[in-house]
Amino acid sequence: MKRTTIRRPAVRPAIAIAAAGALAVAAPIAAQAKPFDTPPNPVFCSGGIAAPHSYVQADDNNLPPELIAYVINERGGPGAMVSWLNLSQLETGNLLFGTEDLEPTELDEDFVRPITLVETGAGTVVSAMYGLYENARGELCLLLPGVTTDQVPSAPAAQTAP
């Protein structure tokens, strides 16, 4: 049986740039973006939060394989927690939801929104989002757990010369 490991967020600049390009606000929502199956339920804040989405590699974006990007589509602060379990590889991890500067758009020159990039490995991944989160109105919300499931594609097999 495999050991359970905690994976760290993807910190390579190339991945962050790829995710920012794939998730640009000015572009239409990518076909592989999907809202959480059961979104987190915000309490103690009147403004609520925008629906969180998860993104995996697809033909219409430039995310690397074996990675999930979690996004809350609003200007918000850091906070909340993302926990995931790869059912295919029996690996798990937790990390604090953060913010990433995205490329300037027509909507806002200094747009920042909460995003988390996680190297989960390929397979079926169940994820939960929960905890304290500051929404776009500056209210502190308690997020009761929301859950989603993604099929994360694997990297293509390396081709060898004949």
PDB file of C-alpha atoms in Angstrom, residues 7-87:
ATOM      1  CA  ARG A   7       1.901  17.569  -1.731  1.00  0.00           C
ATOM      2  CA  ARG A   8       2.902  21.192  -1.777  1.00  0.00           C
ATOM      3  CA  PRO A   9       1.333  23.790  -4.063  1.00  0.00           C
ATOM      4  CA  ALA A  10       2.921  24.171  -7.468  1.00  0.00           C
ATOM      5  CA  VAL A  11       5.405  26.985  -7.153  1.00  0.00           C
ATOM      6  CA  ARG A  12       7.150  26.815 -10.471  1.00  0.00           C
ATOM      7  CA  PRO A  13       6.753  30.119 -12.300  1.00  0.00           C
ATOM      8  CA  ALA A  14       5.881  28.366 -15.557  1.00  0.00           C
ATOM      9  CA  ILE A  15       2.865  26.703 -13.963  1.00  0.00           C
ATOM     10  CA  ALA A  16       1.685  29.947 -12.383  1.00  0.00           C
ATOM     11  CA  ILE A  17       2.004  31.755 -15.717  1.00  0.00           C
ATOM     12  CA  ALA A  18       0.183  28.943 -17.523  1.00  0.00           C
ATOM     13  CA  ALA A  19      -2.638  28.999 -15.004  1.00  0.00           C
ATOM     14  CA  ALA A  20      -2.939  32.778 -15.162  1.00  0.00           C
ATOM     15  CA  GLY A  21      -3.191  32.647 -18.940  1.00  0.00           C
ATOM     16  CA  ALA A  22      -5.702  29.819 -18.856  1.00  0.00           C
ATOM     17  CA  LEU A  23      -7.884  31.556 -16.304  1.00  0.00           C
ATOM     18  CA  ALA A  24      -7.766  35.133 -17.610  1.00  0.00           C
ATOM     19  CA  VAL A  25     -10.908  37.063 -16.737  1.00  0.00           C
ATOM     20  CA  ALA A  26     -11.270  38.658 -20.170  1.00  0.00           C
ATOM     21  CA  ALA A  27     -11.487  35.252 -21.850  1.00  0.00           C
ATOM     22  CA  PRO A  28     -14.630  33.131 -21.784  1.00  0.00           C
ATOM     23  CA  ILE A  29     -14.789  30.473 -19.103  1.00  0.00           C
ATOM     24  CA  ALA A  30     -12.881  27.401 -20.247  1.00  0.00           C
ATOM     25  CA  ALA A  31     -14.937  24.343 -21.093  1.00  0.00           C
ATOM     26  CA  GLN A  32     -13.064  22.291 -18.487  1.00  0.00           C
ATOM     27  CA  ALA A  33     -13.870  24.725 -15.671  1.00  0.00           C
ATOM     28  CA  LYS A  34     -16.555  23.332 -13.469  1.00  0.00           C
ATOM     29  CA  PRO A  35     -18.253  24.654 -10.383  1.00  0.00           C
ATOM     30  CA  PHE A  36     -17.963  22.617  -7.213  1.00  0.00           C
ATOM     31  CA  ASP A  37     -20.461  19.744  -7.183  1.00  0.00           C
ATOM     32  CA  THR A  38     -21.580  20.911  -3.731  1.00  0.00           C
ATOM     33  CA  PRO A  39     -20.323  24.492  -3.182  1.00  0.00           C
ATOM     34  CA  PRO A  40     -19.119  25.602   0.249  1.00  0.00           C
ATOM     35  CA  ASN A  41     -21.849  27.275   2.286  1.00  0.00           C
ATOM     36  CA  PRO A  42     -20.743  30.712   3.612  1.00  0.00           C
ATOM     37  CA  VAL A  43     -22.069  31.755   7.030  1.00  0.00           C
ATOM     38  CA  PHE A  44     -21.631  34.873   9.162  1.00  0.00           C
ATOM     39  CA  CYS A  45     -21.326  37.140   6.096  1.00  0.00           C
ATOM     40  CA  SER A  46     -24.192  38.798   4.243  1.00  0.00           C
ATOM     41  CA  GLY A  47     -22.366  39.103   0.909  1.00  0.00           C
ATOM     42  CA  GLY A  48     -21.574  35.402   0.453  1.00  0.00           C
ATOM     43  CA  ILE A  49     -18.897  34.344  -2.047  1.00  0.00           C
ATOM     44  CA  ALA A  50     -18.670  33.726  -5.768  1.00  0.00           C
ATOM     45  CA  ALA A  51     -18.951  30.088  -6.820  1.00  0.00           C
ATOM     46  CA  PRO A  52     -15.609  28.273  -6.641  1.00  0.00           C
ATOM     47  CA  HIS A  53     -14.497  26.377  -9.754  1.00  0.00           C
ATOM     48  CA  SER A  54     -11.898  23.738 -10.475  1.00  0.00           C
ATOM     49  CA  TYR A  55      -9.877  23.544 -13.685  1.00  0.00           C
ATOM     50  CA  VAL A  56      -7.919  20.633 -15.146  1.00  0.00           C
ATOM     51  CA  GLN A  57      -5.866  20.339 -18.332  1.00  0.00           C
ATOM     52  CA  ALA A  58      -7.931  20.440 -21.528  1.00  0.00           C
ATOM     53  CA  ASP A  59      -7.543  21.267 -25.216  1.00  0.00           C
ATOM     54  CA  ASP A  60      -8.872  24.795 -24.620  1.00  0.00           C
ATOM     55  CA  ASN A  61      -6.401  25.796 -21.876  1.00  0.00           C
ATOM     56  CA  ASN A  62      -2.692  25.543 -21.201  1.00  0.00           C
ATOM     57  CA  LEU A  63      -2.685  24.000 -17.738  1.00  0.00           C
ATOM     58  CA  PRO A  64      -0.156  21.194 -17.293  1.00  0.00           C
ATOM     59  CA  PRO A  65      -1.407  17.635 -16.707  1.00  0.00           C
ATOM     60  CA  GLU A  66      -1.703  16.182 -13.207  1.00  0.00           C
ATOM     61  CA  LEU A  67      -2.659  19.565 -11.743  1.00  0.00           C
ATOM     62  CA  ILE A  68      -5.886  21.178 -10.524  1.00  0.00           C
ATOM     63  CA  ALA A  69      -6.418  24.937 -10.269  1.00  0.00           C
ATOM     64  CA  TYR A  70      -9.090  26.024  -7.774  1.00  0.00           C
ATOM     65  CA  VAL A  71     -10.484  29.539  -8.291  1.00  0.00           C
ATOM     66  CA  ILE A  72     -13.051  31.760  -6.591  1.00  0.00           C
ATOM     67  CA  ASN A  73     -14.138  34.214  -9.293  1.00  0.00           C
ATOM     68  CA  GLU A  74     -14.105  37.414  -7.268  1.00  0.00           C
ATOM     69  CA  ARG A  75     -11.611  39.828  -5.834  1.00  0.00           C
ATOM     70  CA  GLY A  76     -11.128  38.346  -2.401  1.00  0.00           C
ATOM     71  CA  GLY A  77      -8.542  37.742   0.208  1.00  0.00           C
ATOM     72  CA  PRO A  78      -6.563  34.690   1.140  1.00  0.00           C
ATOM     73  CA  GLY A  79      -8.036  32.130   3.424  1.00  0.00           C
ATOM     74  CA  ALA A  80     -10.016  28.925   3.337  1.00  0.00           C
ATOM     75  CA  MET A  81      -8.429  25.535   2.992  1.00  0.00           C
ATOM     76  CA  VAL A  82      -8.389  23.091   0.100  1.00  0.00           C
ATOM     77  CA  SER A  83      -8.010  19.405   0.960  1.00  0.00           C
ATOM     78  CA  TRP A  84      -7.830  16.732  -1.712  1.00  0.00           C
ATOM     79  CA  LEU A  85      -7.660  12.974  -2.027  1.00  0.00           C
ATOM     80  CA  ASN A  86      -6.478  11.232  -5.186  1.00  0.00           C
ATOM     81  CA  LEU A  87      -8.503   8.006  -5.152  1.00  0.00           C
TER      82      LEU A  87
END
